[in-house]
Coordinates of C-alpha atoms and ligand atoms in Angstrom, one line a residue:
M710 CA -10.0 -16.4 19.2
G711 CA -8.9 -13.5 16.9
Q712 CA -7.5 -13.8 13.3
F713 CA -4.0 -12.8 14.6
D714 CA -3.6 -14.4 18.0
G715 CA 0.1 -14.8 18.7
Q716 CA 1.0 -12.7 15.7
V717 CA 2.8 -9.4 15.3
A718 CA 1.8 -6.7 12.8
V719 CA 3.6 -3.6 11.8
I720 CA 1.4 -0.9 10.3
T721 CA 3.2 2.2 8.8
G722 CA 1.5 5.6 8.9
A723 CA -0.9 4.3 11.5
G724 CA -1.2 7.5 13.5
G725 CA -4.3 8.6 11.7
G726 CA -6.7 7.9 8.8
I727 CA -6.7 4.4 7.2
G728 CA -3.6 3.2 9.1
R729 CA -5.2 4.0 12.5
A730 CA -8.3 2.0 11.5
E731 CA -6.2 -0.9 10.4
A732 CA -4.1 -0.8 13.6
L733 CA -7.3 -0.8 15.8
L734 CA -8.9 -3.7 13.8
F735 CA -5.7 -5.8 13.8
A736 CA -5.3 -5.3 17.5
Q737 CA -9.0 -6.2 18.1
E738 CA -8.3 -9.5 16.2
G739 CA -5.4 -10.3 18.6
A740 CA -2.4 -8.9 16.9
R741 CA 0.4 -7.3 18.8
V742 CA 0.8 -4.1 16.8
V743 CA 3.7 -1.7 16.0
V744 CA 2.0 1.6 15.3
N745 CA 4.5 3.5 13.1
D746 CA 4.0 7.1 12.2
L747 CA 6.4 10.0 11.5
G748 CA 3.6 12.4 12.6
G749 CA 4.2 15.0 9.8
A750 CA 1.7 17.1 7.9
R751 CA -0.3 15.9 4.9
D752 CA 2.5 17.2 2.6
G753 CA 5.2 15.4 4.7
Q754 CA 6.5 18.4 6.6
G755 CA 7.4 18.2 10.2
S756 CA 7.2 15.3 12.7
S757 CA 5.6 14.5 16.0
D758 CA 5.5 11.4 18.3
A759 CA 1.9 12.2 19.3
P760 CA -0.2 10.5 16.6
A761 CA 1.5 7.1 16.9
E762 CA 1.6 7.4 20.7
Q763 CA -2.1 8.2 20.8
V764 CA -3.1 5.2 18.6
A765 CA -0.9 2.8 20.6
A766 CA -2.4 4.1 23.8
E767 CA -5.9 3.8 22.4
I768 CA -5.2 0.1 21.5
R769 CA -3.8 -0.6 25.0
E770 CA -6.9 1.1 26.6
L771 CA -9.1 -1.3 24.6
G772 CA -7.1 -4.2 26.1
G773 CA -4.8 -4.8 23.1
E774 CA -1.0 -4.8 22.8
A775 CA 0.7 -2.1 20.9
V776 CA 3.9 0.0 20.8
A777 CA 4.5 3.2 19.0
N778 CA 7.4 3.9 16.6
F779 CA 8.2 7.3 15.0
D780 CA 10.8 6.4 12.3
T781 CA 10.3 7.4 8.7
V782 CA 9.6 4.7 6.2
A783 CA 11.6 6.7 3.5
T784 CA 15.1 5.9 4.6
R785 CA 16.9 2.5 5.0
E786 CA 17.8 3.3 8.6
G787 CA 14.1 4.2 9.4
A788 CA 12.7 1.1 7.7
E789 CA 15.1 -1.2 9.5
A790 CA 14.4 0.5 12.8
I791 CA 10.6 0.0 12.3
V792 CA 11.1 -3.8 11.8
A793 CA 13.7 -3.9 14.6
K794 CA 11.1 -2.3 16.9
A795 CA 8.7 -5.3 16.2
V796 CA 11.5 -7.8 17.0
S797 CA 12.7 -6.0 20.1
S798 CA 9.2 -5.5 21.5
F799 CA 7.5 -8.7 20.4
G800 CA 10.2 -11.0 19.1
R801 CA 9.0 -11.4 15.5
I802 CA 7.0 -9.9 12.6
D803 CA 4.2 -11.8 10.8
V804 CA 2.4 -9.0 8.9
L805 CA 3.6 -5.7 7.4
V806 CA 1.0 -3.2 6.2
N807 CA 2.8 -0.5 4.1
N808 CA 0.3 2.4 4.5
A809 CA 2.3 5.6 5.1
G810 CA 1.8 8.3 2.6
I811 CA 1.9 12.0 1.7
L812 CA 0.6 14.2 -1.0
R813 CA 2.3 17.0 -3.1
D814 CA -0.2 17.5 -5.9
K815 CA 0.7 19.7 -8.9
T816 CA 0.1 19.4 -12.6
L817 CA 3.0 18.1 -14.7
L818 CA 3.9 21.6 -16.0
K819 CA 4.3 23.0 -12.5
M820 CA 5.8 20.1 -10.6
T821 CA 9.2 20.6 -9.0
D822 CA 11.9 18.0 -8.5
E823 CA 11.3 18.2 -4.8
M824 CA 7.6 17.5 -5.1
W825 CA 8.4 14.5 -7.3
Q826 CA 11.1 13.1 -5.1
L827 CA 9.4 13.4 -1.7
V828 CA 6.3 11.6 -2.9
I829 CA 8.4 8.8 -4.6
D830 CA 10.6 8.5 -1.5
V831 CA 7.7 8.0 1.0
H832 CA 5.4 5.8 -1.0
L833 CA 7.6 3.8 -3.4
R834 CA 11.0 3.8 -1.8
G835 CA 9.3 3.4 1.7
T836 CA 7.3 0.4 0.5
F837 CA 10.5 -1.2 -1.0
L838 CA 12.6 -0.5 2.1
C839 CA 10.0 -1.7 4.6
T840 CA 9.1 -4.7 2.5
Q841 CA 12.8 -5.7 2.2
A842 CA 13.5 -5.3 5.9
A843 CA 10.3 -7.2 6.9
A844 CA 10.8 -9.9 4.3
R845 CA 14.4 -10.6 5.5
Q846 CA 13.1 -11.0 9.1
M847 CA 10.2 -13.2 7.9
V848 CA 12.4 -15.4 5.9
S849 CA 14.8 -15.9 8.9
Q850 CA 11.8 -16.9 11.0
R851 CA 10.9 -19.6 8.4
D852 CA 7.2 -19.2 9.2
G853 CA 5.8 -17.4 6.2
G854 CA 4.3 -14.0 6.4
R855 CA 2.0 -11.5 4.8
I856 CA 2.6 -8.1 3.3
V857 CA -0.2 -5.7 2.4
N858 CA 0.7 -2.7 0.3
T859 CA -1.3 0.4 -0.4
T860 CA -1.8 1.5 -4.0
S861 CA -4.4 3.8 -5.3
V862 CA -7.0 4.4 -8.1
S863 CA -4.6 7.2 -9.1
G864 CA -1.8 4.7 -9.6
M865 CA -4.0 2.2 -11.4
L866 CA -5.9 4.6 -13.7
G867 CA -4.1 8.0 -13.4
N868 CA -5.5 11.2 -11.9
F869 CA -5.2 14.9 -12.8
G870 CA -2.5 16.7 -10.8
Q871 CA -0.8 13.6 -9.5
T872 CA 2.1 12.6 -11.8
N873 CA 4.3 12.0 -8.7
Y874 CA 1.7 10.2 -6.6
S875 CA 0.3 8.1 -9.5
A876 CA 3.9 7.1 -10.5
A877 CA 4.6 6.1 -6.9
K878 CA 1.4 4.1 -6.6
A879 CA 1.8 2.4 -9.9
G880 CA 5.3 1.5 -8.8
I881 CA 3.9 0.0 -5.7
Y882 CA 1.7 -2.2 -8.0
G883 CA 5.0 -3.4 -9.7
V884 CA 6.6 -4.0 -6.3
T885 CA 3.6 -6.0 -5.3
R886 CA 3.5 -8.2 -8.4
T887 CA 7.3 -8.9 -8.4
T888 CA 7.7 -9.5 -4.6
A889 CA 4.6 -11.7 -4.7
I890 CA 6.4 -13.9 -7.2
E891 CA 9.8 -13.8 -5.5
L892 CA 8.5 -14.4 -1.9
Q893 CA 6.1 -17.2 -2.8
K894 CA 8.7 -19.9 -2.1
H895 CA 9.0 -18.5 1.4
R896 CA 5.2 -18.7 2.0
I897 CA 5.0 -14.9 2.2
T898 CA 2.0 -13.4 0.4
V899 CA 2.1 -9.9 -1.0
N900 CA -1.1 -8.1 -2.0
A901 CA -2.3 -4.5 -2.2
I902 CA -5.4 -2.5 -1.3
A903 CA -6.6 0.5 -3.4
P904 CA -8.7 2.4 -1.0
I905 CA -11.1 5.4 -1.4
A906 CA -11.8 7.0 2.0
K907 CA -12.4 10.3 3.6
T908 CA -9.3 11.2 5.6
R909 CA -7.1 14.3 6.0
M910 CA -5.5 13.3 2.7
T911 CA -8.8 13.5 0.8
E912 CA -11.3 15.5 2.9
D913 CA -11.1 18.6 0.6
L914 CA -12.3 16.6 -2.5
P915 CA -15.8 17.5 -3.5
M916 CA -16.8 13.8 -3.7
F917 CA -16.6 13.6 0.1
D918 CA -18.8 16.7 0.9
G919 CA -21.4 15.6 3.4
V920 CA -20.5 11.9 3.0
D921 CA -19.9 9.8 6.0
T922 CA -20.2 6.3 4.5
L923 CA -16.7 6.4 2.9
G924 CA -14.5 6.1 6.0
P925 CA -11.3 4.4 7.0
A926 CA -13.4 1.8 8.9
H927 CA -14.7 0.5 5.6
I928 CA -11.1 0.0 4.3
A929 CA -9.5 -1.7 7.3
P930 CA -11.3 -5.1 6.8
A931 CA -9.7 -5.4 3.3
A932 CA -6.2 -5.0 4.8
L933 CA -7.2 -7.4 7.6
Y934 CA -8.3 -10.0 5.1
L935 CA -5.1 -9.8 3.0
G936 CA -3.0 -9.8 6.2
S937 CA -4.7 -12.9 7.7
D938 CA -4.8 -16.6 7.0
L939 CA -8.3 -16.1 5.5
C940 CA -6.3 -14.9 2.4
E941 CA -4.8 -18.4 2.1
D942 CA -2.1 -18.5 -0.6
R943 CA -3.7 -15.7 -2.7
T944 CA -0.9 -13.3 -3.7
G945 CA -0.3 -10.5 -6.2
H946 CA -3.8 -9.1 -6.0
V947 CA -5.1 -5.6 -5.8
L948 CA -8.3 -5.4 -3.7
A949 CA -10.1 -2.0 -4.1
V950 CA -12.5 -0.7 -1.5
S951 CA -14.8 2.3 -1.5
G952 CA -17.4 2.3 1.2
S953 CA -19.6 -0.8 0.6
R954 CA -18.0 -1.6 -2.8
M955 CA -15.3 -4.2 -2.8
Y956 CA -13.7 -4.9 -6.3
A957 CA -10.3 -5.6 -7.9
F958 CA -7.9 -4.0 -10.3
K959 CA -6.1 -6.2 -12.9
V960 CA -3.8 -5.5 -15.7
V961 CA -5.3 -7.2 -18.8
E962 CA -3.6 -8.3 -22.0
S963 CA -5.5 -8.2 -25.3
A964 CA -5.4 -11.3 -27.4
G965 CA -3.7 -9.2 -30.1
K966 CA -3.4 -9.8 -33.8
F967 CA -0.7 -11.7 -35.7
K968 CA 0.7 -10.5 -39.0
E969 CA 1.1 -13.1 -41.7
G970 CA 4.8 -13.8 -42.7
A971 CA 8.0 -12.8 -41.0
D972 CA 8.1 -9.1 -41.8
P973 CA 7.7 -6.6 -38.9
W974 CA 4.5 -4.6 -38.7
T975 CA 4.6 -1.2 -40.3
A976 CA 3.3 1.9 -38.5
T977 CA 0.6 2.2 -41.2
E978 CA -0.5 -1.4 -40.6
I979 CA -0.7 -0.7 -36.9
A980 CA -3.0 2.2 -37.6
E981 CA -5.2 0.2 -39.9
N982 CA -5.5 -2.7 -37.3
W983 CA -5.7 -0.6 -34.1
D984 CA -9.1 -1.8 -33.0
A985 CA -8.3 -5.5 -33.5
I986 CA -4.9 -5.1 -31.7
I987 CA -6.4 -3.6 -28.6
K988 CA -9.6 -5.5 -28.4
I989 CA -10.0 -7.5 -25.1
Ligands
LIG1112 P1 -3.4 10.2 6.2 O1 -2.6 11.4 5.8 O2 -4.4 10.3 7.2 O3 -2.4 9.0 6.7 C1 -1.1 8.8 6.2 C2 -0.2 8.7 7.4 O4 1.2 8.4 7.0 C3 -0.1 9.9 8.3 O5 -0.5 9.7 9.6 C4 1.4 10.4 8.2 O6 1.9 11.0 9.3 C5 2.1 9.1 7.9 N1 3.3 9.3 7.2 C6 3.6 10.1 6.2 N2 4.9 10.1 5.9 C7 5.5 9.1 6.6 C8 6.8 8.6 6.7 N3 7.8 9.0 5.9 N4 7.0 7.6 7.6 C9 6.0 7.1 8.5 N5 4.7 7.6 8.4 C10 4.5 8.6 7.5 O7 -4.0 9.6 4.8 P2 -4.8 8.2 4.5 O8 -5.8 8.6 3.5 O9 -5.1 7.5 5.7 O10 -3.7 7.4 3.6 C11 -3.2 6.2 4.0 C12 -2.7 5.5 2.7 O11 -3.8 5.2 1.8 C13 -1.7 6.3 1.9 O12 -0.7 5.5 1.4 C14 -2.5 6.9 0.8 O13 -1.7 7.3 -0.3 C15 -3.5 5.7 0.5 N6 -4.6 6.1 -0.2 C16 -5.6 6.8 0.4 C17 -6.8 7.1 -0.3 C18 -7.9 7.8 0.3 O14 -9.0 8.0 -0.4 N7 -7.8 8.3 1.6 C19 -6.9 6.8 -1.7 C20 -5.8 6.0 -2.2 C21 -4.7 5.7 -1.5

């Protein structure tokens, strides 16, 4: 028995990297998988059916069930076609993993409108559109469901040269938190992973030089956990993974400080009380 016997999982951007590892692991656990990938370059240019076809073929060769889909997550038509592919091929959708992504890194002072918009469109808009299409189908099935988003350390903490990407990934955190609240009554959990792994997206970073312990295979089990019934009713969490380290990101609120009386704080008082205000 696998974790996903009888279930259908859609994994976006599954033609390579982390998405491919997730697709293989979900299939190994019995899921029928829609392997979505536009098949473009790391910066989002171009398209090809080959990456999604190859991963779907790899799954079938290993005895699993998979179909390929090549639509973009970044348009409403594309997102709806991805979910429609799950329904036409396998009759339903139980799990959506929003994983597709691109990079257009530049510092703030040099970033163009195009670099900003493309990254926001694929990551943030893509996550919104695919989540909405999948959630509508899940709600109509009346059987619950699981959505796993992909945020990033860059979105949670910020990173040099990634204003567009960190904004998109922080936005995905917001989408995760709010949709977790809204979809709870439909028994749909929504969580996110924040991975660190050597893929084509990150292979030129010095931290990955000569390192082979930080691969996509270390990330996939986190998505599998959040996409499976092992996750129970846990929702709205960010599970971070880097090699053998499994941890969590949380937004914390300080206890704060109350001012005596009804007058608003003055800026000078804020300055004088700064340490007490922000103390956790
Ligand atoms: P990758 O470049 O190997 O995989 C991304 C995949 O998404 C590619 O196969 C690409 O063709 C596909 N894709 C891009 N635009 C698409 C679109 N519009 N529609 C459908 N598919 C599209 O990179 P990697 O590292 O596997 O990234 C997977 C996810 O993990 C991304 O969301 C990325 O931002 C995130 N991530 C990765 C980290 C890492 O250390 N590798 C760190 C933090 C987050």
